[in-house]
Amino acid sequence: ITTNQNTSMSDRNASIILTSDGGLKQKISVRQTSSDPGMTVTKKLYEFDAIPSASQLLTITSNTNWSITLPSGIDWIHLSQASGNSGSSAVEITCDEIQTDADRSATFTIQYGSNSTEIEVRQEGKTNITLSVTPYELPTFTPDGGKRIHLVH
C-alpha cells in the first residue's frame, strides 16, 4: 500500500476490499495521520526607506490557519490582512513616512497552530533634515558664560 503525503491538518481514512479468486472478501481500513502545522514565508526581514515608495509583499504558505499580531503601540506598520487560511496568501506590508532621523524597527509574530514565526520590519530615518536659524535668533552670552536653551523648529 502506498500513500501520497498528507499535508493537511486532518487524519485521512480509507477502506480497501481485497477479493480472492474464489470470491472471499476482506475489508481493510487504512489511516494516515495528519501533518504537523507547517508554514513558509518569503523572507523574515523587510526594509523600508524613510519615505516608502511602495508596499512589499509577504507570501505565507501554510497548511493551517494563521494570524498576525503586531506589537502594542506599533501604528506605523500596516498589513493588508492579519489572518488567513491554509494555502498561499499574499500580505502587503506598508509603512508610514518617518518624521525623524532615527531609524526604527518592529517585529511581528505569525501564529500557526501551536507554532509561530517572527517577521522584522526596519525603516531608516530621514537623512537630509535641514535646520535653519537666523543670526538674530541665536542666544547671546555674557563674558561670565552660562546656559541658554534655544528651540529650533
Tab-separated table of N, CA and C in Angstrom:
chain	number	residue	atom	x	y	z
A	1	ILE	N	0.864	-1.174	0.000
A	1	ILE	CA	0.000	0.000	0.000
A	1	ILE	C	0.906	1.231	0.000
A	2	THR	N	0.616	2.160	-0.867
A	2	THR	CA	1.384	3.398	-0.974
A	2	THR	C	0.420	4.575	-0.839
A	3	THR	N	0.853	5.601	-0.104
A	3	THR	CA	0.032	6.811	0.030
A	3	THR	C	0.842	8.024	-0.391
A	4	ASN	N	0.148	9.059	-0.771
A	4	ASN	CA	0.777	10.355	-1.006
A	4	ASN	C	0.935	11.054	0.342
A	5	GLN	N	1.780	12.047	0.377
A	5	GLN	CA	1.995	12.793	1.614
A	5	GLN	C	0.701	13.489	2.039
A	6	ASN	N	0.412	13.424	3.330
A	6	ASN	CA	-0.751	14.120	3.885
A	6	ASN	C	-0.266	15.460	4.423
A	7	THR	N	-0.530	16.529	3.687
A	7	THR	CA	-0.097	17.863	4.117
A	7	THR	C	-1.194	18.606	4.874
A	8	SER	N	-2.347	17.975	5.039
A	8	SER	CA	-3.461	18.626	5.737
A	8	SER	C	-3.322	18.445	7.247
A	9	MET	N	-4.163	19.135	7.979
A	9	MET	CA	-4.165	19.050	9.434
A	9	MET	C	-5.143	17.988	9.934
A	10	SER	N	-5.693	17.192	9.030
A	10	SER	CA	-6.667	16.162	9.400
A	10	SER	C	-6.147	14.783	9.023
A	11	ASP	N	-6.485	13.784	9.859
A	11	ASP	CA	-6.175	12.408	9.511
A	11	ASP	C	-6.997	12.014	8.285
A	12	ARG	N	-6.467	11.084	7.508
A	12	ARG	CA	-7.215	10.569	6.358
A	12	ARG	C	-7.474	9.084	6.576
A	13	ASN	N	-8.686	8.669	6.217
A	13	ASN	CA	-9.083	7.264	6.370
A	13	ASN	C	-9.577	6.740	5.025
A	14	ALA	N	-9.297	5.464	4.774
A	14	ALA	CA	-9.778	4.828	3.552
A	14	ALA	C	-10.010	3.349	3.843
A	15	SER	N	-10.814	2.727	3.000
A	15	SER	CA	-11.064	1.295	3.108
A	15	SER	C	-10.679	0.627	1.795
A	16	ILE	N	-10.100	-0.561	1.937
A	16	ILE	CA	-9.722	-1.353	0.770
A	16	ILE	C	-10.399	-2.714	0.921
A	17	ILE	N	-10.997	-3.205	-0.143
A	17	ILE	CA	-11.615	-4.525	-0.111
A	17	ILE	C	-10.772	-5.452	-0.978
A	18	LEU	N	-10.243	-6.482	-0.322
A	18	LEU	CA	-9.461	-7.496	-1.033
A	18	LEU	C	-10.405	-8.634	-1.416
A	19	THR	N	-10.309	-9.100	-2.655
A	19	THR	CA	-11.162	-10.187	-3.132
A	19	THR	C	-10.265	-11.294	-3.684
A	20	SER	N	-10.475	-12.513	-3.195
A	20	SER	CA	-9.675	-13.653	-3.673
A	20	SER	C	-10.274	-14.183	-4.967
A	21	ASP	N	-9.508	-15.055	-5.632
A	21	ASP	CA	-10.016	-15.682	-6.860
A	21	ASP	C	-11.287	-16.492	-6.587
A	22	GLY	N	-11.417	-17.004	-5.360
A	22	GLY	CA	-12.581	-17.808	-5.004
A	22	GLY	C	-13.766	-16.977	-4.544
A	23	GLY	N	-13.613	-15.633	-4.475
A	23	GLY	CA	-14.731	-14.780	-4.112
A	23	GLY	C	-14.765	-14.343	-2.657
A	24	LEU	N	-13.781	-14.782	-1.840
A	24	LEU	CA	-13.746	-14.322	-0.454
A	24	LEU	C	-13.334	-12.855	-0.418
A	25	LYS	N	-13.947	-12.086	0.492
A	25	LYS	CA	-13.664	-10.656	0.580
A	25	LYS	C	-13.209	-10.302	1.989
A	26	GLN	N	-12.268	-9.395	2.050
A	26	GLN	CA	-11.777	-8.900	3.341
A	26	GLN	C	-11.630	-7.382	3.229
A	27	LYS	N	-12.244	-6.676	4.168
A	27	LYS	CA	-12.150	-5.212	4.194
A	27	LYS	C	-10.996	-4.819	5.118
A	28	ILE	N	-10.138	-3.924	4.618
A	28	ILE	CA	-9.012	-3.416	5.395
A	28	ILE	C	-9.171	-1.899	5.506
A	29	SER	N	-9.050	-1.402	6.731
A	29	SER	CA	-9.107	0.049	6.947
A	29	SER	C	-7.693	0.591	7.050
A	30	VAL	N	-7.448	1.706	6.386
A	30	VAL	CA	-6.138	2.352	6.390
A	30	VAL	C	-6.319	3.772	6.928
A	31	ARG	N	-5.433	4.150	7.851
A	31	ARG	CA	-5.483	5.503	8.420
A	31	ARG	C	-4.125	6.158	8.233
A	32	GLN	N	-4.137	7.403	7.754
A	32	GLN	CA	-2.910	8.192	7.632
A	32	GLN	C	-3.058	9.401	8.542
A	33	THR	N	-2.081	9.579	9.424
A	33	THR	CA	-2.163	10.681	10.388
A	33	THR	C	-1.937	12.030	9.696
A	34	SER	N	-2.354	13.058	10.403
A	34	SER	CA	-2.229	14.417	9.866
A	34	SER	C	-0.785	14.898	9.935
A	35	SER	N	-0.534	15.924	9.185
A	35	SER	CA	0.783	16.553	9.172
A	35	SER	C	0.876	17.550	10.322
A	36	ASP	N	2.098	17.823	10.767
A	36	ASP	CA	2.293	18.890	11.756
A	36	ASP	C	1.999	20.224	11.099
A	37	PRO	N	1.587	21.211	11.906
A	37	PRO	CA	1.380	22.535	11.321
A	37	PRO	C	2.682	23.012	10.675
A	38	GLY	N	2.570	23.520	9.478
A	38	GLY	CA	3.748	23.993	8.763
A	38	GLY	C	3.465	25.302	8.059
A	39	MET	N	4.516	26.116	7.925
A	39	MET	CA	4.359	27.398	7.255
A	39	MET	C	5.711	27.835	6.707
A	40	THR	N	5.685	28.453	5.531
A	40	THR	CA	6.876	29.095	4.989
A	40	THR	C	6.514	30.539	4.645
A	41	VAL	N	7.517	31.410	4.720
A	41	VAL	CA	7.332	32.820	4.364
A	41	VAL	C	8.421	33.194	3.360
A	42	THR	N	8.142	34.208	2.529
A	42	THR	CA	9.106	34.587	1.504
A	42	THR	C	10.402	35.103	2.103
A	43	LYS	N	10.331	35.881	3.162
A	43	LYS	CA	11.527	36.333	3.872
A	43	LYS	C	11.131	36.816	5.255
A	44	LYS	N	12.127	36.993	6.128
A	44	LYS	CA	11.844	37.360	7.516
A	44	LYS	C	12.279	38.778	7.863
A	45	LEU	N	12.800	39.539	6.889
A	45	LEU	CA	13.212	40.919	7.114
A	45	LEU	C	12.748	41.780	5.949
A	46	TYR	N	12.043	42.850	6.289
A	46	TYR	CA	11.559	43.816	5.296
A	46	TYR	C	12.116	45.179	5.660
A	47	GLU	N	12.781	45.836	4.704
A	47	GLU	CA	13.416	47.120	4.953
A	47	GLU	C	12.782	48.192	4.074
A	48	PHE	N	12.482	49.345	4.694
A	48	PHE	CA	11.834	50.457	4.010
A	48	PHE	C	12.679	51.719	4.136
A	49	ASP	N	12.594	52.573	3.113
A	49	ASP	CA	13.207	53.898	3.162
A	49	ASP	C	12.390	54.799	4.067
A	50	ALA	N	12.947	55.959	4.398
A	50	ALA	CA	12.243	56.928	5.248
A	50	ALA	C	10.918	57.344	4.620
A	51	ILE	N	10.927	57.517	3.304
A	51	ILE	CA	9.694	57.821	2.561
A	51	ILE	C	9.431	56.616	1.661
A	52	PRO	N	8.644	55.650	2.140
A	52	PRO	CA	8.432	54.411	1.374
A	52	PRO	C	7.764	54.696	0.031
A	53	SER	N	8.321	54.115	-1.019
A	53	SER	CA	7.762	54.342	-2.356
A	53	SER	C	6.720	53.296	-2.737
A	54	ALA	N	6.730	52.152	-2.070
A	54	ALA	CA	5.787	51.085	-2.424
A	54	ALA	C	5.656	50.111	-1.269
A	55	SER	N	4.604	49.309	-1.338
A	55	SER	CA	4.440	48.239	-0.349
A	55	SER	C	5.383	47.099	-0.710
A	56	GLN	N	5.586	46.192	0.244
A	56	GLN	CA	6.371	44.987	-0.004
A	56	GLN	C	5.488	43.787	0.290
A	57	LEU	N	5.733	42.702	-0.405
A	57	LEU	CA	4.860	41.531	-0.346
A	57	LEU	C	5.458	40.437	0.521
A	58	LEU	N	4.673	39.994	1.486
A	58	LEU	CA	4.990	38.842	2.326
A	58	LEU	C	4.056	37.720	1.876
A	59	THR	N	4.622	36.633	1.346
A	59	THR	CA	3.802	35.492	0.934
A	59	THR	C	3.903	34.420	2.010
A	60	ILE	N	2.750	34.005	2.510
A	60	ILE	CA	2.657	32.980	3.551
A	60	ILE	C	2.042	31.735	2.928
A	61	THR	N	2.745	30.615	3.041
A	61	THR	CA	2.213	29.330	2.586
A	61	THR	C	2.127	28.433	3.811
A	62	SER	N	0.900	27.969	4.095
A	62	SER	CA	0.681	27.230	5.334
A	62	SER	C	-0.323	26.109	5.109
A	63	ASN	N	-0.214	25.077	5.944
A	63	ASN	CA	-1.198	24.002	5.874
A	63	ASN	C	-2.234	24.123	6.994
A	64	THR	N	-2.295	25.307	7.601
A	64	THR	CA	-3.265	25.566	8.664
A	64	THR	C	-3.599	27.053	8.681
A	65	ASN	N	-4.611	27.427	9.438
A	65	ASN	CA	-4.962	28.837	9.582
A	65	ASN	C	-3.833	29.571	10.304
A	66	TRP	N	-3.687	30.849	10.058
A	66	TRP	CA	-2.633	31.649	10.674
A	66	TRP	C	-3.168	33.038	11.008
A	67	SER	N	-2.480	33.724	11.928
A	67	SER	CA	-2.856	35.104	12.272
A	67	SER	C	-1.603	35.884	12.642
A	68	ILE	N	-1.640	37.180	12.367
A	68	ILE	CA	-0.509	38.073	12.641
A	68	ILE	C	-0.871	38.983	13.801
A	69	THR	N	0.073	39.144	14.720
A	69	THR	CA	-0.098	40.058	15.841
A	69	THR	C	1.014	41.100	15.795
A	70	LEU	N	0.616	42.369	15.626
A	70	LEU	CA	1.580	43.468	15.701
A	70	LEU	C	1.786	43.837	17.162
A	71	PRO	N	2.997	44.250	17.532
A	71	PRO	CA	3.225	44.656	18.923
A	71	PRO	C	2.369	45.868	19.303
A	72	SER	N	2.031	45.950	20.549
A	72	SER	CA	1.255	47.071	21.067
A	72	SER	C	1.995	48.379	20.800
A	73	GLY	N	1.273	49.390	20.348
A	73	GLY	CA	1.854	50.708	20.118
A	73	GLY	C	2.506	50.893	18.758
A	74	ILE	N	2.578	49.859	17.951
A	74	ILE	CA	3.164	49.983	16.607
A	74	ILE	C	2.040	50.349	15.640
A	75	ASP	N	1.964	51.644	15.312
A	75	ASP	CA	0.901	52.110	14.417
A	75	ASP	C	1.441	52.580	13.070
A	76	TRP	N	2.728	52.421	12.824
A	76	TRP	CA	3.335	52.886	11.566
A	76	TRP	C	3.488	51.767	10.529
A	77	ILE	N	3.213	50.529	10.932
A	77	ILE	CA	3.216	49.390	10.011
A	77	ILE	C	1.767	49.030	9.703
A	78	HIS	N	1.484	48.805	8.415
A	78	HIS	CA	0.119	48.444	8.002
A	78	HIS	C	0.172	47.159	7.167
A	79	LEU	N	-0.770	46.254	7.433
A	79	LEU	CA	-0.851	44.968	6.746
A	79	LEU	C	-2.174	44.880	5.998
A	80	SER	N	-2.147	44.333	4.792
A	80	SER	CA	-3.380	44.212	4.015
A	80	SER	C	-4.324	43.174	4.606
A	81	GLN	N	-3.802	42.217	5.349
A	81	GLN	CA	-4.633	41.253	6.069
A	81	GLN	C	-3.842	40.735	7.254
A	82	ALA	N	-4.557	40.366	8.312
A	82	ALA	CA	-3.897	39.921	9.540
A	82	ALA	C	-4.191	38.458	9.858
A	83	SER	N	-4.906	37.765	8.974
A	83	SER	CA	-5.173	36.345	9.188
A	83	SER	C	-5.500	35.694	7.852
A	84	GLY	N	-5.372	34.372	7.825
A	84	GLY	CA	-5.665	33.644	6.601
A	84	GLY	C	-5.838	32.166	6.870
A	85	ASN	N	-6.197	31.452	5.835
A	85	ASN	CA	-6.440	30.011	5.915
A	85	ASN	C	-5.275	29.248	5.299
A	86	SER	N	-5.365	27.940	5.320
A	86	SER	CA	-4.314	27.133	4.704
A	86	SER	C	-4.231	27.456	3.219
A	87	GLY	N	-3.059	27.244	2.666
A	87	GLY	CA	-2.804	27.590	1.271
A	87	GLY	C	-1.799	28.726	1.214
A	88	SER	N	-1.826	29.453	0.115
A	88	SER	CA	-0.889	30.553	-0.083
A	88	SER	C	-1.626	31.885	0.003
A	89	SER	N	-1.085	32.819	0.774
A	89	SER	CA	-1.701	34.138	0.960
A	89	SER	C	-0.648	35.213	0.769
A	90	ALA	N	-1.038	36.318	0.146
A	90	ALA	CA	-0.145	37.459	-0.054
A	90	ALA	C	-0.573	38.581	0.892
A	91	VAL	N	0.368	39.050	1.709
A	91	VAL	CA	0.114	40.139	2.650
A	91	VAL	C	0.985	41.318	2.233
A	92	GLU	N	0.352	42.456	1.934
A	92	GLU	CA	1.112	43.654	1.598
A	92	GLU	C	1.484	44.385	2.875
A	93	ILE	N	2.773	44.731	2.997
A	93	ILE	CA	3.268	45.486	4.136
A	93	ILE	C	3.581	46.899	3.665
A	94	THR	N	3.044	47.899	4.357
A	94	THR	CA	3.378	49.289	4.074
A	94	THR	C	3.773	49.970	5.380
A	95	CYS	N	4.516	51.061	5.240
A	95	CYS	CA	4.950	51.844	6.396
A	95	CYS	C	4.608	53.308	6.170
A	96	ASP	N	4.293	53.999	7.262
A	96	ASP	CA	4.121	55.438	7.201
A	96	ASP	C	5.477	56.093	6.987
A	97	GLU	N	5.467	57.285	6.421
A	97	GLU	CA	6.699	58.059	6.288
A	97	GLU	C	7.220	58.391	7.684
A	98	ILE	N	8.521	58.225	7.868
A	98	ILE	CA	9.121	58.533	9.163
A	98	ILE	C	9.414	60.037	9.214
A	99	GLN	N	9.237	60.637	10.374
A	99	GLN	CA	9.367	62.090	10.500
A	99	GLN	C	10.665	62.529	11.172
A	100	THR	N	11.508	61.578	11.580
A	100	THR	CA	12.737	61.925	12.287
A	100	THR	C	13.935	61.295	11.584
A	101	ASP	N	15.120	61.580	12.107
A	101	ASP	CA	16.327	60.975	11.545
A	101	ASP	C	16.689	59.658	12.233
A	102	ALA	N	15.906	59.243	13.196
A	102	ALA	CA	16.173	57.993	13.929
A	102	ALA	C	15.564	56.802	13.179
A	103	ASP	N	16.363	55.739	13.007
A	103	ASP	CA	15.837	54.509	12.425
A	103	ASP	C	14.837	53.885	13.407
A	104	ARG	N	13.926	53.070	12.876
A	104	ARG	CA	13.000	52.351	13.750
A	104	ARG	C	12.804	50.941	13.217
A	105	SER	N	12.408	50.063	14.106
A	105	SER	CA	12.148	48.680	13.712
A	105	SER	C	11.116	48.074	14.654
A	106	ALA	N	10.459	47.043	14.161
A	106	ALA	CA	9.491	46.300	14.974
A	106	ALA	C	9.449	44.872	14.446
A	107	THR	N	9.106	43.955	15.321
A	107	THR	CA	8.973	42.549	14.957
A	107	THR	C	7.549	42.112	15.242
A	108	PHE	N	6.897	41.503	14.247
A	108	PHE	CA	5.563	40.962	14.493
A	108	PHE	C	5.585	39.445	14.380
A	109	THR	N	4.577	38.825	14.953
A	109	THR	CA	4.517	37.369	15.063
A	109	THR	C	3.401	36.810	14.193
A	110	ILE	N	3.717	35.745	13.470
A	110	ILE	CA	2.696	34.984	12.741
A	110	ILE	C	2.492	33.682	13.506
A	111	GLN	N	1.282	33.490	14.005
A	111	GLN	CA	0.927	32.291	14.766
A	111	GLN	C	0.238	31.309	13.824
A	112	TYR	N	0.681	30.043	13.823
A	112	TYR	CA	0.026	28.993	13.031
A	112	TYR	C	0.026	27.718	13.854
A	113	GLY	N	-1.157	27.194	14.120
A	113	GLY	CA	-1.264	26.050	15.026
A	113	GLY	C	-0.677	26.434	16.372
A	114	SER	N	0.154	25.601	16.934
A	114	SER	CA	0.804	25.927	18.207
A	114	SER	C	2.201	26.513	17.982
A	115	ASN	N	2.531	26.824	16.736
A	115	ASN	CA	3.852	27.358	16.383
A	115	ASN	C	3.749	28.826	15.983
A	116	SER	N	4.910	29.476	15.877
A	116	SER	CA	4.934	30.871	15.423
A	116	SER	C	6.264	31.160	14.747
A	117	THR	N	6.273	32.210	13.969
A	117	THR	CA	7.500	32.723	13.361
A	117	THR	C	7.460	34.240	13.439
A	118	GLU	N	8.635	34.867	13.432
A	118	GLU	CA	8.707	36.321	13.574
A	118	GLU	C	9.192	36.959	12.287
A	119	ILE	N	8.628	38.134	11.996
A	119	ILE	CA	8.998	38.934	10.828
A	119	ILE	C	9.441	40.304	11.344
A	120	GLU	N	10.599	40.769	10.878
A	120	GLU	CA	11.107	42.075	11.307
A	120	GLU	C	10.910	43.096	10.195
A	121	VAL	N	10.479	44.298	10.580
A	121	VAL	CA	10.336	45.432	9.662
A	121	VAL	C	11.258	46.536	10.162
A	122	ARG	N	12.129	47.014	9.275
A	122	ARG	CA	13.045	48.112	9.607
A	122	ARG	C	12.787	49.280	8.672
A	123	GLN	N	12.920	50.483	9.237
A	123	GLN	CA	12.763	51.687	8.424
A	123	GLN	C	13.856	52.674	8.809
A	124	GLU	N	14.561	53.154	7.798
A	124	GLU	CA	15.631	54.109	8.066
A	124	GLU	C	15.061	55.504	8.294
A	125	GLY	N	15.743	56.260	9.141
A	125	GLY	CA	15.331	57.627	9.411
A	125	GLY	C	15.669	58.546	8.255
A	126	LYS	N	15.095	59.730	8.279
A	126	LYS	CA	15.382	60.717	7.240
A	126	LYS	C	16.858	61.103	7.315
A	127	THR	N	17.470	61.307	6.163
A	127	THR	CA	18.905	61.612	6.131
A	127	THR	C	19.207	63.056	5.768
A	128	ASN	N	18.275	63.779	5.253
A	128	ASN	CA	18.561	65.150	4.847
A	128	ASN	C	17.604	66.131	5.530
A	129	ILE	N	17.722	66.179	6.853
A	129	ILE	CA	16.933	67.125	7.635
A	129	ILE	C	17.749	68.410	7.727
A	130	THR	N	17.115	69.530	7.438
A	130	THR	CA	17.801	70.817	7.462
A	130	THR	C	17.262	71.657	8.601
A	131	LEU	N	18.174	72.184	9.407
A	131	LEU	CA	17.803	73.106	10.474
A	131	LEU	C	18.265	74.497	10.061
A	132	SER	N	17.392	75.448	10.141
A	132	SER	CA	17.807	76.803	9.788
A	132	SER	C	17.522	77.738	10.955
A	133	VAL	N	18.539	78.532	11.272
A	133	VAL	CA	18.436	79.505	12.357
A	133	VAL	C	19.014	80.810	11.834
A	134	THR	N	18.259	81.882	11.957
A	134	THR	CA	18.796	83.185	11.541
A	134	THR	C	19.634	83.748	12.672
A	135	PRO	N	20.631	84.577	12.340
A	135	PRO	CA	21.559	85.078	13.366
A	135	PRO	C	20.873	85.794	14.525
A	136	TYR	N	19.775	86.516	14.268
A	136	TYR	CA	19.137	87.242	15.370
A	136	TYR	C	18.421	86.306	16.339
A	137	GLU	N	18.253	85.030	15.956
A	137	GLU	CA	17.618	84.075	16.859
A	137	GLU	C	18.608	83.387	17.798
A	138	LEU	N	19.906	83.497	17.498
A	138	LEU	CA	20.899	82.825	18.328
A	138	LEU	C	21.046	83.547	19.667
A	139	PRO	N	21.248	82.792	20.734
A	139	PRO	CA	21.385	83.425	22.055
A	139	PRO	C	22.726	84.156	22.182
A	140	THR	N	22.729	85.179	23.011
A	140	THR	CA	23.950	85.935	23.308
A	140	THR	C	24.384	85.596	24.725
A	141	PHE	N	25.690	85.393	24.899
A	141	PHE	CA	26.222	85.047	26.206
A	141	PHE	C	27.082	86.187	26.736
A	142	THR	N	27.046	86.360	28.038
A	142	THR	CA	27.891	87.347	28.700
A	142	THR	C	29.293	86.770	28.864
A	143	PRO	N	30.273	87.602	29.192
A	143	PRO	CA	31.629	87.087	29.378
A	143	PRO	C	31.718	86.034	30.475
A	144	ASP	N	30.775	86.014	31.419
A	144	ASP	CA	30.812	85.031	32.502
A	144	ASP	C	30.342	83.645	32.063
A	145	GLY	N	29.794	83.518	30.862
A	145	GLY	CA	29.283	82.233	30.373
A	145	GLY	C	27.871	81.992	30.882
A	146	GLY	N	27.435	80.783	30.823
A	146	GLY	CA	26.104	80.436	31.289
A	146	GLY	C	25.455	79.418	30.391
A	147	LYS	N	24.189	79.212	30.622
A	147	LYS	CA	23.426	78.217	29.877
A	147	LYS	C	22.164	78.874	29.353
A	148	ARG	N	21.881	78.653	28.084
A	148	ARG	CA	20.636	79.116	27.474
A	148	ARG	C	20.093	78.006	26.600
A	149	ILE	N	18.812	77.845	26.622
A	149	ILE	CA	18.152	76.828	25.797
A	149	ILE	C	17.498	77.551	24.630
A	150	HIS	N	17.776	77.044	23.433
A	150	HIS	CA	17.197	77.634	22.234
A	150	HIS	C	16.497	76.519	21.451
A	151	LEU	N	15.212	76.644	21.228
A	151	LEU	CA	14.446	75.638	20.485
A	151	LEU	C	14.500	75.957	19.005
A	152	VAL	N	14.777	74.953	18.196
A	152	VAL	CA	14.802	75.099	16.754
A	152	VAL	C	13.616	74.324	16.200
A	153	HIS	N	12.803	74.974	15.403
A	153	HIS	CA	11.607	74.355	14.829
A	153	HIS	C	11.806	74.069	13.366
